[in-house]
Structures are given as structure tokens and as C-alpha cells.
Amino acid sequence: MEIIDQCVVALTWTLKDTLGETLDVLDEPVEFLVGGQDLLARVEQALQGHTVGSRVQLHLEPEDAFGDYDEEKVFLESRALFPADLEEGMTIEGHALPQGTNPDAPRDMIYTVTELYPEHVVLDGNHPLAGIAIRLDIQVAAVREATEEEIGTGTCGTGFFRVQPQAPGNNLLH
């Protein structure tokens, strides 16, 4: 089956920055809905017409990937507002920010704790790969028709490098 909109692809990949440093490797195939919310637009475009076994290599500038780094999405907050066990690398959903944090911090973002100081916490609402040009080497492991439920929800439930709130030490990329 050829990849078209409203189908499901199972992909593996290696993601590197422009210096060749590996940022993420997906060894086991993961399913994504083409024509939904799961994949970046440029990735979907590049996959169109390919079949099982295809290899697609892409170079994505920040504007086609996770956007430019935006200093206005970085907030310095009082350390006292957060739990004692807060660690660098943890993520916090905006709607779960403690009372007393900056009211200008959008509540529809996910923030990463990037730095901890005795009196302050730095929260960064940028995607961890914002501002970075990336190189993707994608392998198509499977292609199938999407179910009505997948089409209706616009996802297979696995976003392409969507930041998920997690404990420290976990990969923030998917």
C-alpha cells in the first residue's frame, strides 16, 4: 500500500542535529496517522507515495520542525512555589503550574525545568528541539488503512516528538 493521507504508517528513525550528533533513535516501529496530528507537515509530505521498506532522508530547518527558540516562553519562578523533589528535566503542564506563578505564562504549554537555583526555578515552554535544524533518516516498516476512530480523533495516540510530562531521565522526544 502506498502512503497517502488518512493512512497509518509504522516508522523507525534516527534523528540527528546538523553536527551529526544523534538526538533520538526509534528502533521499534511506532504507528502514526498521516493526515492527522501525529507527524510534522514536512515529514508527511516527504512520505507521500512511499511504501513498506522505503527510506526517506530529510533535513528540516527549525521553522519546518519545532520552531525557533522563543525567549518569551522562558519564565523565572520562585523555588518556594514548587515541590522539594523538583528536578531539572522534569516537565510540568501549564494548567498544573502552582498558584502564584507568573500569570503571563500560558497555561496551554508544557514547561521543562531547565535550571534550579536555591531561590528560583527556570521553566522553558519551548519544545526541547526548538531552534535546532534536524536530519531525519526514516524507514517505513508498515502501511495500513486508518480506522474510523483514528481518522475521527486525528491521531494514533503517538505524536511525533510531542513533549509529554514525565519524570526526569525519560526521553522527552516522544
mmCIF file of C-alpha atoms in Angstrom:
data_model
loop_
_atom_site.group_PDB
_atom_site.id
_atom_site.type_symbol
_atom_site.label_atom_id
_atom_site.label_comp_id
_atom_site.label_asym_id
_atom_site.label_seq_id
_atom_site.Cartn_x
_atom_site.Cartn_y
_atom_site.Cartn_z
ATOM 1 C CA MET A 1 0.000 0.000 0.000
ATOM 2 C CA GLU A 2 1.225 3.472 -0.887
ATOM 3 C CA ILE A 3 1.340 6.199 1.781
ATOM 4 C CA ILE A 4 -1.495 8.698 1.348
ATOM 5 C CA ASP A 5 -3.493 10.939 3.691
ATOM 6 C CA GLN A 6 -5.656 9.093 6.204
ATOM 7 C CA CYS A 7 -3.459 6.020 6.380
ATOM 8 C CA VAL A 8 -1.314 4.738 9.237
ATOM 9 C CA VAL A 9 2.433 4.293 8.854
ATOM 10 C CA ALA A 10 4.747 2.412 11.186
ATOM 11 C CA LEU A 11 8.121 4.151 11.245
ATOM 12 C CA THR A 12 11.579 3.771 12.687
ATOM 13 C CA TRP A 13 14.126 6.595 12.546
ATOM 14 C CA THR A 14 17.361 8.158 13.557
ATOM 15 C CA LEU A 15 17.266 11.864 14.318
ATOM 16 C CA LYS A 16 20.472 13.902 14.334
ATOM 17 C CA ASP A 17 21.394 17.542 14.603
ATOM 18 C CA THR A 18 23.354 19.227 11.812
ATOM 19 C CA LEU A 19 26.656 18.340 13.522
ATOM 20 C CA GLY A 20 25.760 14.649 13.276
ATOM 21 C CA GLU A 21 25.041 14.147 16.981
ATOM 22 C CA THR A 22 22.288 11.570 17.472
ATOM 23 C CA LEU A 23 19.338 13.124 19.317
ATOM 24 C CA ASP A 24 16.884 10.231 19.137
ATOM 25 C CA VAL A 25 16.651 6.697 17.779
ATOM 26 C CA LEU A 26 13.407 4.808 17.340
ATOM 27 C CA ASP A 27 14.393 1.147 16.811
ATOM 28 C CA GLU A 28 10.950 -0.433 17.117
ATOM 29 C CA PRO A 29 8.264 0.704 14.643
ATOM 30 C CA VAL A 30 5.692 3.154 16.006
ATOM 31 C CA GLU A 31 2.412 3.949 14.243
ATOM 32 C CA PHE A 32 1.459 7.462 13.158
ATOM 33 C CA LEU A 33 -1.617 8.769 11.329
ATOM 34 C CA VAL A 34 -0.761 10.536 8.071
ATOM 35 C CA GLY A 35 -3.122 13.479 7.577
ATOM 36 C CA GLY A 36 -3.762 13.897 11.287
ATOM 37 C CA GLN A 37 -1.895 15.484 14.177
ATOM 38 C CA ASP A 38 0.840 12.870 14.609
ATOM 39 C CA LEU A 39 3.527 14.000 12.152
ATOM 40 C CA LEU A 40 5.181 17.248 11.142
ATOM 41 C CA ALA A 41 3.815 18.567 7.835
ATOM 42 C CA ARG A 42 7.182 18.268 6.051
ATOM 43 C CA VAL A 43 7.526 14.645 7.212
ATOM 44 C CA GLU A 44 4.042 13.832 5.886
ATOM 45 C CA GLN A 45 4.849 15.482 2.549
ATOM 46 C CA ALA A 46 8.087 13.522 2.212
ATOM 47 C CA LEU A 47 6.363 10.198 2.992
ATOM 48 C CA GLN A 48 3.611 10.608 0.368
ATOM 49 C CA GLY A 49 3.756 7.882 -2.270
ATOM 50 C CA HIS A 50 6.292 5.716 -0.429
ATOM 51 C CA THR A 51 5.691 2.083 0.515
ATOM 52 C CA VAL A 52 6.902 -0.502 3.044
ATOM 53 C CA GLY A 53 10.688 -0.692 3.013
ATOM 54 C CA SER A 54 11.160 2.873 1.789
ATOM 55 C CA ARG A 55 13.855 5.017 3.347
ATOM 56 C CA VAL A 56 13.297 8.769 3.497
ATOM 57 C CA GLN A 57 16.003 11.223 4.478
ATOM 58 C CA LEU A 58 15.091 14.776 5.410
ATOM 59 C CA HIS A 59 16.782 17.947 6.566
ATOM 60 C CA LEU A 60 14.387 20.213 8.470
ATOM 61 C CA GLU A 61 15.105 23.787 9.445
ATOM 62 C CA PRO A 62 13.554 24.970 12.749
ATOM 63 C CA GLU A 63 10.580 26.610 11.016
ATOM 64 C CA ASP A 64 9.641 23.237 9.483
ATOM 65 C CA ALA A 65 10.288 21.301 12.678
ATOM 66 C CA PHE A 66 9.799 22.684 16.205
ATOM 67 C CA GLY A 67 10.030 26.400 15.538
ATOM 68 C CA ASP A 68 12.559 28.997 16.521
ATOM 69 C CA TYR A 69 13.599 29.335 20.146
ATOM 70 C CA ASP A 70 11.402 31.966 21.823
ATOM 71 C CA GLU A 71 12.870 33.713 24.895
ATOM 72 C CA GLU A 72 9.345 34.861 25.822
ATOM 73 C CA LYS A 73 8.444 31.252 26.659
ATOM 74 C CA VAL A 74 11.043 31.177 29.457
ATOM 75 C CA PHE A 75 9.905 32.070 32.977
ATOM 76 C CA LEU A 76 11.810 32.559 36.224
ATOM 77 C CA GLU A 77 9.648 31.455 39.147
ATOM 78 C CA SER A 78 10.057 31.323 42.901
ATOM 79 C CA ARG A 79 11.528 27.988 44.062
ATOM 80 C CA ALA A 80 9.225 28.066 47.094
ATOM 81 C CA LEU A 81 6.159 27.540 44.864
ATOM 82 C CA PHE A 82 7.327 24.087 43.754
ATOM 83 C CA PRO A 83 7.671 20.708 45.489
ATOM 84 C CA ALA A 84 11.002 19.925 47.144
ATOM 85 C CA ASP A 85 11.564 16.921 44.855
ATOM 86 C CA LEU A 86 11.508 19.046 41.670
ATOM 87 C CA GLU A 87 14.460 18.193 39.414
ATOM 88 C CA GLU A 88 15.969 19.556 36.221
ATOM 89 C CA GLY A 89 14.480 17.838 33.181
ATOM 90 C CA MET A 90 11.032 17.376 34.719
ATOM 91 C CA THR A 91 8.088 18.667 32.715
ATOM 92 C CA ILE A 92 5.023 20.457 34.047
ATOM 93 C CA GLU A 93 1.782 21.057 32.190
ATOM 94 C CA GLY A 94 0.910 24.749 32.145
ATOM 95 C CA HIS A 95 -2.522 24.195 33.678
ATOM 96 C CA ALA A 96 -0.779 22.488 36.627
ATOM 97 C CA LEU A 97 1.587 25.367 37.425
ATOM 98 C CA PRO A 98 1.410 26.250 41.125
ATOM 99 C CA GLN A 99 -0.668 29.191 42.241
ATOM 100 C CA GLY A 100 1.497 32.302 42.399
ATOM 101 C CA THR A 101 3.466 31.652 39.208
ATOM 102 C CA ASN A 102 3.582 34.305 36.515
ATOM 103 C CA PRO A 103 0.043 34.824 35.184
ATOM 104 C CA ASP A 104 1.552 35.619 31.765
ATOM 105 C CA ALA A 105 2.869 32.045 31.472
ATOM 106 C CA PRO A 106 0.470 30.376 29.005
ATOM 107 C CA ARG A 107 -1.431 27.509 30.603
ATOM 108 C CA ASP A 108 -1.678 25.526 27.347
ATOM 109 C CA MET A 109 2.060 24.752 27.166
ATOM 110 C CA ILE A 110 4.283 22.120 28.671
ATOM 111 C CA TYR A 111 7.241 23.539 30.572
ATOM 112 C CA THR A 112 10.601 21.878 31.136
ATOM 113 C CA VAL A 113 12.524 22.660 34.310
ATOM 114 C CA THR A 114 15.840 23.713 32.768
ATOM 115 C CA GLU A 115 17.610 25.125 35.827
ATOM 116 C CA LEU A 116 17.165 25.009 39.597
ATOM 117 C CA TYR A 117 18.567 27.626 41.939
ATOM 118 C CA PRO A 118 18.079 27.927 45.708
ATOM 119 C CA GLU A 119 15.574 30.761 45.233
ATOM 120 C CA HIS A 120 14.374 30.288 41.626
ATOM 121 C CA VAL A 121 13.265 27.766 39.017
ATOM 122 C CA VAL A 122 13.670 28.311 35.262
ATOM 123 C CA LEU A 123 10.707 26.999 33.261
ATOM 124 C CA ASP A 124 11.078 26.738 29.490
ATOM 125 C CA GLY A 125 7.935 26.404 27.347
ATOM 126 C CA ASN A 126 9.897 25.832 24.138
ATOM 127 C CA HIS A 127 9.984 22.340 22.672
ATOM 128 C CA PRO A 128 13.354 20.757 23.590
ATOM 129 C CA LEU A 129 14.277 20.795 19.876
ATOM 130 C CA ALA A 130 13.153 24.396 19.207
ATOM 131 C CA GLY A 131 15.734 26.365 17.246
ATOM 132 C CA ILE A 132 17.535 23.235 16.052
ATOM 133 C CA ALA A 133 17.820 22.110 12.430
ATOM 134 C CA ILE A 134 17.425 18.341 12.318
ATOM 135 C CA ARG A 135 18.243 15.475 9.998
ATOM 136 C CA LEU A 136 15.911 12.503 9.888
ATOM 137 C CA ASP A 137 16.577 9.088 8.432
ATOM 138 C CA ILE A 138 13.157 7.390 8.360
ATOM 139 C CA GLN A 139 12.349 3.768 7.481
ATOM 140 C CA VAL A 140 8.790 2.754 6.590
ATOM 141 C CA ALA A 141 8.072 -0.544 8.379
ATOM 142 C CA ALA A 142 4.341 -0.858 7.612
ATOM 143 C CA VAL A 143 1.425 0.955 5.975
ATOM 144 C CA ARG A 144 -2.266 0.293 6.578
ATOM 145 C CA GLU A 145 -5.633 1.951 6.232
ATOM 146 C CA ALA A 146 -6.603 4.105 9.203
ATOM 147 C CA THR A 147 -9.614 3.129 11.276
ATOM 148 C CA GLU A 148 -12.620 5.416 11.543
ATOM 149 C CA GLU A 149 -11.682 6.092 15.164
ATOM 150 C CA GLU A 150 -8.126 7.125 14.230
ATOM 151 C CA ILE A 151 -9.419 9.419 11.492
ATOM 152 C CA GLY A 152 -12.054 10.848 13.865
ATOM 153 C CA THR A 153 -9.531 11.641 16.594
ATOM 154 C CA GLY A 154 -6.798 12.678 14.144
ATOM 155 C CA THR A 155 -4.177 10.528 15.840
ATOM 156 C CA CYS A 156 -2.868 7.059 16.561
ATOM 157 C CA GLY A 157 -2.042 8.406 20.002
ATOM 158 C CA THR A 158 1.664 8.806 19.353
ATOM 159 C CA GLY A 159 2.680 12.317 18.416
ATOM 160 C CA PHE A 160 5.901 12.908 16.531
ATOM 161 C CA PHE A 161 8.251 14.311 19.169
ATOM 162 C CA ARG A 162 5.415 15.679 21.233
ATOM 163 C CA VAL A 163 6.661 16.627 24.673
ATOM 164 C CA GLN A 164 4.889 14.560 27.313
ATOM 165 C CA PRO A 165 5.031 15.345 31.035
ATOM 166 C CA GLN A 166 7.396 12.776 32.530
ATOM 167 C CA ALA A 167 9.761 12.041 35.341
ATOM 168 C CA PRO A 168 13.398 13.081 34.904
ATOM 169 C CA GLY A 169 15.663 10.786 32.976
ATOM 170 C CA ASN A 170 12.971 9.841 30.469
ATOM 171 C CA ASN A 171 13.279 10.781 26.834
ATOM 172 C CA LEU A 172 11.326 13.975 26.176
ATOM 173 C CA LEU A 173 11.133 13.421 22.446
ATOM 174 C CA HIS A 174 8.142 11.145 22.125
#
